[in-house]
Short mmCIF file of N, CA, C and O in Angstrom, two decimals:
data_model
loop_
_atom_site.label_atom_id
_atom_site.label_comp_id
_atom_site.label_asym_id
_atom_site.label_seq_id
_atom_site.Cartn_x
_atom_site.Cartn_y
_atom_site.Cartn_z
N MET A 1 -0.30 16.83 -59.25
CA MET A 1 -1.22 17.80 -58.84
C MET A 1 -2.75 16.82 -58.64
O MET A 1 -2.85 16.09 -59.64
N ASN A 2 -3.54 16.93 -57.77
CA ASN A 2 -4.31 16.53 -57.54
C ASN A 2 -5.60 17.19 -57.92
O ASN A 2 -5.70 18.00 -58.59
N LYS A 3 -6.67 16.10 -57.96
CA LYS A 3 -7.94 16.63 -58.91
C LYS A 3 -8.50 18.01 -58.25
O LYS A 3 -8.92 18.54 -59.01
N VAL A 4 -8.40 18.07 -56.82
CA VAL A 4 -8.86 19.35 -56.34
C VAL A 4 -8.29 20.40 -56.91
O VAL A 4 -8.80 21.60 -57.18
N GLU A 5 -6.81 20.36 -56.88
CA GLU A 5 -6.11 21.71 -57.49
C GLU A 5 -6.30 21.97 -58.94
O GLU A 5 -6.41 23.00 -59.41
N LYS A 6 -6.44 20.68 -59.78
CA LYS A 6 -6.89 20.89 -61.17
C LYS A 6 -8.24 21.66 -61.30
O LYS A 6 -8.15 22.83 -61.90
N LYS A 7 -9.08 21.42 -60.37
CA LYS A 7 -10.53 21.88 -60.35
C LYS A 7 -10.43 23.52 -59.82
O LYS A 7 -10.92 24.33 -60.58
N ARG A 8 -9.68 23.53 -59.04
CA ARG A 8 -9.11 25.20 -58.47
C ARG A 8 -8.62 26.01 -59.41
O ARG A 8 -9.06 27.35 -59.79
N ILE A 9 -7.61 25.24 -60.17
CA ILE A 9 -6.87 26.37 -61.08
C ILE A 9 -7.95 26.59 -62.67
O ILE A 9 -8.01 27.64 -62.81
N LYS A 10 -8.74 25.51 -62.60
CA LYS A 10 -9.81 25.81 -63.95
C LYS A 10 -10.68 26.64 -63.30
O LYS A 10 -10.97 27.67 -64.25
N GLU A 11 -11.17 26.87 -62.24
CA GLU A 11 -11.96 27.68 -61.94
C GLU A 11 -11.26 29.33 -61.81
O GLU A 11 -11.95 29.88 -61.99
N GLN A 12 -10.00 29.32 -61.37
CA GLN A 12 -9.51 30.68 -61.39
C GLN A 12 -9.45 31.15 -62.69
O GLN A 12 -9.68 32.14 -62.99
N GLU A 13 -8.93 30.12 -63.64
CA GLU A 13 -8.85 30.57 -65.05
C GLU A 13 -10.05 31.16 -65.94
O GLU A 13 -10.30 31.69 -66.34
N THR A 14 -11.03 30.46 -65.33
CA THR A 14 -12.36 30.77 -65.84
C THR A 14 -13.21 32.13 -65.30
O THR A 14 -13.24 32.98 -66.26
N ILE A 15 -12.74 32.51 -63.95
CA ILE A 15 -13.27 33.82 -63.64
C ILE A 15 -12.23 34.86 -64.17
O ILE A 15 -12.90 35.78 -64.58
N GLU A 16 -10.90 34.53 -64.37
CA GLU A 16 -10.07 35.37 -65.00
C GLU A 16 -10.76 35.82 -66.47
O GLU A 16 -10.58 36.81 -66.82
N LYS A 17 -10.82 34.62 -67.11
CA LYS A 17 -11.41 35.03 -68.75
C LYS A 17 -12.87 35.80 -68.53
O LYS A 17 -12.90 36.82 -69.45
N MET A 18 -13.61 35.58 -67.58
CA MET A 18 -14.83 36.28 -67.54
C MET A 18 -14.75 37.63 -67.09
O MET A 18 -15.09 38.73 -67.75
N ILE A 19 -13.66 38.08 -66.25
CA ILE A 19 -13.52 39.36 -65.76
C ILE A 19 -12.69 40.18 -67.07
O ILE A 19 -13.15 41.45 -67.16
N HIS A 20 -11.95 39.38 -67.75
CA HIS A 20 -11.11 39.78 -68.98
C HIS A 20 -12.00 40.41 -70.09
O HIS A 20 -11.78 41.60 -70.35
N ILE A 21 -13.09 39.70 -70.11
CA ILE A 21 -14.28 40.02 -71.36
C ILE A 21 -14.72 41.34 -70.83
O ILE A 21 -14.94 42.30 -71.54
N TYR A 22 -15.42 41.37 -69.79
CA TYR A 22 -15.87 42.32 -68.72
C TYR A 22 -15.22 43.64 -69.00
O TYR A 22 -15.81 44.51 -69.46
N CYS A 23 -14.05 43.63 -68.52
CA CYS A 23 -13.10 45.01 -68.74
C CYS A 23 -12.88 45.24 -70.01
O CYS A 23 -13.09 46.67 -70.34
N ILE A 24 -12.51 44.44 -71.00
CA ILE A 24 -12.16 44.81 -72.29
C ILE A 24 -13.58 45.60 -73.07
O ILE A 24 -13.37 46.56 -73.48
N LYS A 25 -14.72 45.01 -72.77
CA LYS A 25 -15.99 45.54 -73.45
C LYS A 25 -16.56 46.59 -72.58
O LYS A 25 -17.07 47.43 -73.23
N ASN A 26 -16.47 46.78 -71.13
CA ASN A 26 -16.91 47.80 -70.47
C ASN A 26 -15.77 49.03 -69.99
O ASN A 26 -16.14 49.96 -70.04
N HIS A 27 -14.81 48.65 -70.01
CA HIS A 27 -13.88 49.68 -69.54
C HIS A 27 -12.68 49.89 -70.92
O HIS A 27 -12.19 50.97 -70.62
N HIS A 28 -12.96 49.41 -71.85
CA HIS A 28 -12.21 49.79 -73.20
C HIS A 28 -11.08 49.76 -72.98
O HIS A 28 -10.31 50.77 -73.42
N THR A 29 -10.44 48.72 -72.51
CA THR A 29 -8.87 48.55 -72.52
C THR A 29 -8.53 47.41 -73.30
O THR A 29 -9.32 46.39 -73.37
N LYS A 30 -7.14 47.35 -73.59
CA LYS A 30 -6.77 46.02 -73.84
C LYS A 30 -6.41 45.11 -72.82
O LYS A 30 -6.47 43.82 -73.02
N GLU A 31 -5.89 45.52 -72.00
CA GLU A 31 -5.38 44.85 -70.72
C GLU A 31 -6.11 45.18 -69.64
O GLU A 31 -6.96 46.04 -69.50
N LEU A 32 -6.20 44.19 -68.52
CA LEU A 32 -7.09 44.54 -67.50
C LEU A 32 -6.62 46.13 -66.70
O LEU A 32 -5.57 46.33 -66.46
N CYS A 33 -7.85 46.68 -66.26
CA CYS A 33 -7.69 48.03 -65.64
C CYS A 33 -7.43 47.41 -64.22
O CYS A 33 -7.45 46.21 -63.73
N SER A 34 -6.82 48.45 -63.44
CA SER A 34 -6.41 48.25 -61.79
C SER A 34 -7.86 47.50 -61.27
O SER A 34 -7.61 46.90 -60.09
N GLU A 35 -8.74 48.08 -61.41
CA GLU A 35 -9.96 47.67 -60.77
C GLU A 35 -10.27 46.29 -60.90
O GLU A 35 -10.66 45.34 -60.24
N CYS A 36 -10.17 45.81 -61.94
CA CYS A 36 -10.27 44.51 -62.88
C CYS A 36 -9.31 43.39 -62.05
O CYS A 36 -9.50 42.46 -61.85
N LYS A 37 -8.39 44.24 -62.06
CA LYS A 37 -7.03 43.47 -61.64
C LYS A 37 -7.24 42.97 -60.16
O LYS A 37 -6.88 41.58 -59.72
N GLU A 38 -7.50 44.01 -59.35
CA GLU A 38 -7.86 43.65 -58.09
C GLU A 38 -9.21 42.61 -57.86
O GLU A 38 -8.91 41.88 -56.98
N LEU A 39 -9.95 42.77 -58.83
CA LEU A 39 -11.11 41.65 -58.69
C LEU A 39 -10.58 40.27 -59.14
O LEU A 39 -10.87 39.31 -58.23
N VAL A 40 -9.54 40.17 -59.93
CA VAL A 40 -9.07 38.97 -60.25
C VAL A 40 -8.42 38.44 -59.32
O VAL A 40 -8.52 37.15 -58.78
N ASN A 41 -7.25 39.30 -58.80
CA ASN A 41 -6.58 38.74 -57.57
C ASN A 41 -7.45 38.45 -56.55
O ASN A 41 -6.97 37.41 -55.55
N TYR A 42 -8.45 39.13 -56.10
CA TYR A 42 -9.50 38.70 -54.92
C TYR A 42 -10.01 37.44 -55.06
O TYR A 42 -10.04 36.49 -54.22
N ALA A 43 -10.79 37.30 -56.10
CA ALA A 43 -11.28 36.11 -56.59
C ALA A 43 -10.52 34.58 -56.42
O ALA A 43 -10.78 33.47 -55.82
N LYS A 44 -9.07 34.93 -56.94
CA LYS A 44 -8.19 33.82 -57.01
C LYS A 44 -7.69 33.59 -55.64
O LYS A 44 -7.59 32.58 -55.31
N ALA A 45 -7.57 34.72 -54.80
CA ALA A 45 -7.45 34.32 -53.31
C ALA A 45 -8.53 33.77 -52.53
O ALA A 45 -8.19 32.67 -51.89
N ARG A 46 -9.80 34.22 -52.92
CA ARG A 46 -10.78 33.51 -52.27
C ARG A 46 -10.85 32.11 -52.69
O ARG A 46 -11.34 31.15 -51.68
N SER A 47 -10.71 31.64 -53.84
CA SER A 47 -10.41 30.17 -54.43
C SER A 47 -9.40 29.61 -53.54
O SER A 47 -9.71 28.20 -53.50
N GLN A 48 -8.53 30.19 -53.36
CA GLN A 48 -7.26 29.49 -53.21
C GLN A 48 -7.20 29.02 -51.46
O GLN A 48 -7.10 28.14 -51.28
N ARG A 49 -8.21 29.70 -50.94
CA ARG A 49 -8.67 29.33 -49.49
C ARG A 49 -9.79 28.97 -49.30
O ARG A 49 -10.10 28.41 -48.43
N CYS A 50 -10.26 28.26 -50.45
CA CYS A 50 -11.73 27.60 -50.24
C CYS A 50 -11.81 26.00 -49.69
O CYS A 50 -10.91 25.29 -50.17
N PRO A 51 -12.26 26.01 -48.24
CA PRO A 51 -12.19 24.49 -47.92
C PRO A 51 -13.59 23.74 -48.49
O PRO A 51 -13.01 22.55 -48.19
N PHE A 52 -14.17 24.19 -49.24
CA PHE A 52 -15.26 23.50 -50.08
C PHE A 52 -15.11 23.12 -51.53
O PHE A 52 -15.86 22.60 -52.20
N MET A 53 -13.51 23.05 -51.97
CA MET A 53 -13.49 22.88 -53.29
C MET A 53 -13.65 21.40 -53.67
O MET A 53 -14.12 21.39 -54.75
N ALA A 54 -13.40 20.70 -52.91
CA ALA A 54 -13.83 19.28 -53.38
C ALA A 54 -15.00 18.80 -53.47
O ALA A 54 -15.61 17.92 -54.32
N GLU A 55 -16.18 19.26 -52.75
CA GLU A 55 -17.46 19.29 -53.00
C GLU A 55 -18.09 20.43 -53.79
O GLU A 55 -19.35 19.93 -54.38
N LYS A 56 -17.87 21.30 -53.81
CA LYS A 56 -18.73 22.51 -54.84
C LYS A 56 -18.18 22.51 -56.42
O LYS A 56 -16.84 21.92 -56.59
N THR A 57 -19.08 23.04 -57.11
CA THR A 57 -18.48 23.38 -58.52
C THR A 57 -18.27 24.48 -58.77
O THR A 57 -17.09 24.94 -59.20
N PHE A 58 -18.89 25.72 -58.19
CA PHE A 58 -18.77 26.83 -58.54
C PHE A 58 -19.18 27.81 -57.31
O PHE A 58 -19.92 27.19 -56.59
N CYS A 59 -18.87 28.95 -57.02
CA CYS A 59 -19.01 29.88 -55.81
C CYS A 59 -20.47 29.95 -55.88
O CYS A 59 -21.01 29.82 -54.74
N ALA A 60 -21.28 30.06 -56.83
CA ALA A 60 -22.40 30.20 -56.68
C ALA A 60 -23.45 29.11 -56.21
O ALA A 60 -24.23 29.51 -55.60
N HIS A 61 -22.90 27.73 -56.14
CA HIS A 61 -23.39 26.64 -55.61
C HIS A 61 -23.02 26.54 -54.07
O HIS A 61 -23.19 25.40 -53.46
N CYS A 62 -22.34 27.24 -53.65
CA CYS A 62 -21.65 27.22 -52.05
C CYS A 62 -22.53 27.40 -51.24
O CYS A 62 -23.28 28.79 -51.26
N LYS A 63 -22.51 26.80 -49.91
CA LYS A 63 -23.46 27.28 -48.80
C LYS A 63 -22.93 28.49 -48.03
O LYS A 63 -23.68 29.22 -47.65
N VAL A 64 -21.76 28.58 -48.29
CA VAL A 64 -20.82 29.87 -47.70
C VAL A 64 -20.23 30.54 -48.66
O VAL A 64 -19.74 30.50 -49.39
N HIS A 65 -20.85 31.81 -48.60
CA HIS A 65 -20.51 33.15 -49.38
C HIS A 65 -19.30 33.76 -48.67
O HIS A 65 -19.49 34.63 -47.90
N CYS A 66 -17.82 33.82 -49.13
CA CYS A 66 -16.78 34.41 -48.52
C CYS A 66 -16.31 35.58 -49.14
O CYS A 66 -15.74 36.29 -48.60
N TYR A 67 -17.00 35.93 -50.26
CA TYR A 67 -16.89 37.39 -51.09
C TYR A 67 -17.18 38.50 -49.99
O TYR A 67 -18.45 38.49 -49.26
N ARG A 68 -16.89 39.66 -49.79
CA ARG A 68 -17.17 40.92 -49.11
C ARG A 68 -18.29 41.14 -50.07
O ARG A 68 -18.13 41.04 -51.23
N PRO A 69 -19.31 42.02 -49.39
CA PRO A 69 -20.73 42.36 -50.30
C PRO A 69 -20.22 43.14 -51.63
O PRO A 69 -20.75 42.77 -52.44
N GLU A 70 -19.44 44.04 -51.07
CA GLU A 70 -19.18 44.96 -52.46
C GLU A 70 -18.24 44.40 -53.74
O GLU A 70 -18.70 44.30 -54.73
N MET A 71 -17.73 43.11 -53.43
CA MET A 71 -16.76 42.38 -53.99
C MET A 71 -17.60 41.40 -54.69
O MET A 71 -17.63 40.95 -55.99
N ARG A 72 -18.61 40.86 -54.02
CA ARG A 72 -19.56 39.91 -54.67
C ARG A 72 -20.57 40.39 -55.30
O ARG A 72 -20.88 39.90 -56.49
N GLU A 73 -20.95 41.98 -55.09
CA GLU A 73 -21.65 42.45 -56.21
C GLU A 73 -20.74 42.95 -57.43
O GLU A 73 -21.37 42.75 -58.68
N LYS A 74 -19.43 43.23 -57.28
CA LYS A 74 -18.82 43.44 -58.67
C LYS A 74 -18.73 42.04 -59.19
O LYS A 74 -18.52 41.80 -60.62
N ILE A 75 -18.54 40.78 -58.81
CA ILE A 75 -18.41 39.82 -59.59
C ILE A 75 -19.77 39.03 -59.87
O ILE A 75 -19.82 38.53 -61.19
N ARG A 76 -20.71 39.84 -59.57
CA ARG A 76 -22.14 39.26 -60.05
C ARG A 76 -22.11 40.11 -61.29
O ARG A 76 -22.73 39.76 -62.53
N GLN A 77 -21.89 41.46 -61.35
CA GLN A 77 -21.76 41.90 -62.65
C GLN A 77 -21.04 41.64 -63.57
O GLN A 77 -21.59 41.37 -64.82
N VAL A 78 -20.04 41.12 -63.43
CA VAL A 78 -18.99 40.51 -64.27
C VAL A 78 -19.86 39.35 -65.05
O VAL A 78 -19.61 39.10 -66.28
N MET A 79 -20.17 38.27 -64.06
CA MET A 79 -20.83 37.33 -64.51
C MET A 79 -22.18 37.30 -65.35
O MET A 79 -22.24 36.57 -66.31
N ARG A 80 -22.89 38.26 -65.24
CA ARG A 80 -24.09 38.77 -65.98
C ARG A 80 -23.75 39.23 -67.21
O ARG A 80 -24.39 38.81 -68.25
N PHE A 81 -22.98 39.88 -67.20
CA PHE A 81 -22.30 40.26 -68.49
C PHE A 81 -21.65 39.28 -69.22
O PHE A 81 -21.61 39.04 -70.62
N SER A 82 -20.10 38.70 -68.70
CA SER A 82 -19.56 37.94 -69.39
C SER A 82 -20.21 36.24 -69.66
O SER A 82 -20.12 35.92 -70.58
N GLY A 83 -21.20 36.15 -68.91
CA GLY A 83 -21.75 34.58 -68.91
C GLY A 83 -22.19 34.23 -70.49
O GLY A 83 -21.72 33.24 -70.94
N PRO A 84 -23.53 35.16 -70.63
CA PRO A 84 -23.42 34.79 -72.24
C PRO A 84 -22.48 34.99 -73.18
O PRO A 84 -22.52 34.26 -74.38
N ARG A 85 -21.52 35.82 -73.17
CA ARG A 85 -20.72 36.20 -73.98
C ARG A 85 -19.55 34.95 -73.92
O ARG A 85 -18.43 35.04 -75.04
N MET A 86 -19.21 34.11 -73.18
CA MET A 86 -18.47 33.15 -72.89
C MET A 86 -18.40 32.15 -74.34
O MET A 86 -17.37 31.54 -74.55
N ILE A 87 -19.61 32.03 -74.40
CA ILE A 87 -19.89 31.14 -75.63
C ILE A 87 -18.94 31.52 -77.07
O ILE A 87 -18.69 30.77 -77.87
N ILE A 88 -18.94 32.96 -77.21
CA ILE A 88 -18.08 33.33 -78.26
C ILE A 88 -16.66 33.32 -78.01
O ILE A 88 -15.93 32.96 -79.01
N TYR A 89 -16.16 33.94 -76.82
CA TYR A 89 -14.90 34.07 -76.75
C TYR A 89 -14.18 33.28 -75.98
O TYR A 89 -12.96 32.91 -76.26
N ALA A 90 -14.65 32.06 -75.29
CA ALA A 90 -14.12 30.87 -75.00
C ALA A 90 -15.15 29.91 -74.60
O ALA A 90 -15.72 29.37 -73.93
N PRO A 91 -15.40 29.28 -76.05
CA PRO A 91 -16.52 28.35 -76.01
C PRO A 91 -16.09 26.95 -75.31
O PRO A 91 -17.34 26.60 -74.77
N LYS A 92 -15.02 26.62 -75.10
CA LYS A 92 -14.50 25.25 -74.49
C LYS A 92 -14.92 25.43 -73.03
O LYS A 92 -15.33 24.83 -72.09
N THR A 93 -14.67 26.78 -72.46
CA THR A 93 -14.71 27.13 -71.06
C THR A 93 -16.32 27.18 -70.77
O THR A 93 -16.68 26.66 -69.50
N ALA A 94 -17.21 27.83 -71.75
CA ALA A 94 -18.67 27.94 -71.75
C ALA A 94 -19.15 26.57 -71.57
O ALA A 94 -20.02 26.36 -70.74
N LEU A 95 -18.70 25.69 -72.62
CA LEU A 95 -19.10 24.23 -72.33
C LEU A 95 -18.89 23.66 -71.19
O LEU A 95 -20.03 22.99 -70.62
N TRP A 96 -17.80 23.76 -70.75
CA TRP A 96 -17.34 22.79 -69.66
C TRP A 96 -18.22 23.47 -68.49
O TRP A 96 -18.73 22.74 -67.58
N HIS A 97 -18.15 24.74 -68.24
CA HIS A 97 -19.27 25.46 -67.34
C HIS A 97 -20.86 24.92 -67.28
O HIS A 97 -21.18 24.47 -66.31
N MET A 98 -21.15 25.00 -68.16
CA MET A 98 -22.61 24.67 -68.71
C MET A 98 -22.93 22.90 -68.06
O MET A 98 -23.54 22.60 -67.34
N LEU A 99 -21.63 22.21 -68.36
CA LEU A 99 -21.95 20.84 -68.16
C LEU A 99 -21.76 20.76 -66.64
O LEU A 99 -22.57 19.93 -65.96
N CYS A 100 -20.87 21.28 -66.05
CA CYS A 100 -20.57 21.18 -64.46
C CYS A 100 -22.14 21.52 -63.84
O CYS A 100 -22.40 21.19 -62.81
N THR A 101 -22.48 22.72 -64.21
CA THR A 101 -23.88 23.05 -63.79
C THR A 101 -24.95 22.31 -64.04
O THR A 101 -25.54 21.91 -62.89
N ILE A 102 -25.05 21.67 -65.04
CA ILE A 102 -26.07 20.66 -65.28
C ILE A 102 -25.88 19.46 -64.28
O ILE A 102 -26.53 18.93 -63.51
N LYS A 103 -24.59 19.06 -64.41
CA LYS A 103 -24.36 18.02 -63.60
C LYS A 103 -24.55 18.36 -62.12
O LYS A 103 -25.08 17.16 -61.16
N GLU A 104 -24.49 19.60 -61.42
CA GLU A 104 -24.32 19.99 -59.92
C GLU A 104 -25.87 19.70 -59.68
O GLU A 104 -26.68 19.37 -58.69
N ARG A 105 -26.81 20.19 -60.87
CA ARG A 105 -28.27 20.24 -60.59
C ARG A 105 -28.83 18.91 -60.61
O ARG A 105 -29.77 18.38 -59.96
N ILE A 106 -28.23 17.81 -61.51
CA ILE A 106 -28.61 16.46 -61.38
C ILE A 106 -28.32 15.81 -60.17
O ILE A 106 -29.33 15.02 -59.57
N LEU A 107 -27.26 16.20 -59.60
CA LEU A 107 -26.68 15.26 -58.23
C LEU A 107 -27.54 15.93 -57.12
O LEU A 107 -27.33 15.21 -56.21
N LYS A 108 -28.27 16.67 -57.33
CA LYS A 108 -28.69 17.52 -56.08
C LYS A 108 -30.12 17.15 -55.85
O LYS A 108 -30.63 16.86 -56.77
#
């Protein structure tokens, strides 16, 4: 597995964790509800087809936004809610995300 594929998998795992936190806390389920499963599948499909994976860190830093407007709004809600909670529920992932974001800002 090459570096870009590892990065893609890590990004997909991160967004899935964020959606999972959001769903459990807002939809009061133990497993993902159908709406959140759809969002996970959509996000993974977008990530899988991303031609900029080698250059970008996260979708928020991308020049091209490939999410449909309604899905983009859903993912924004998830990130606003889950982002601050990641440090509690997935501290390693949160730290990795913060370091990548800082690195992105420094290099640009």
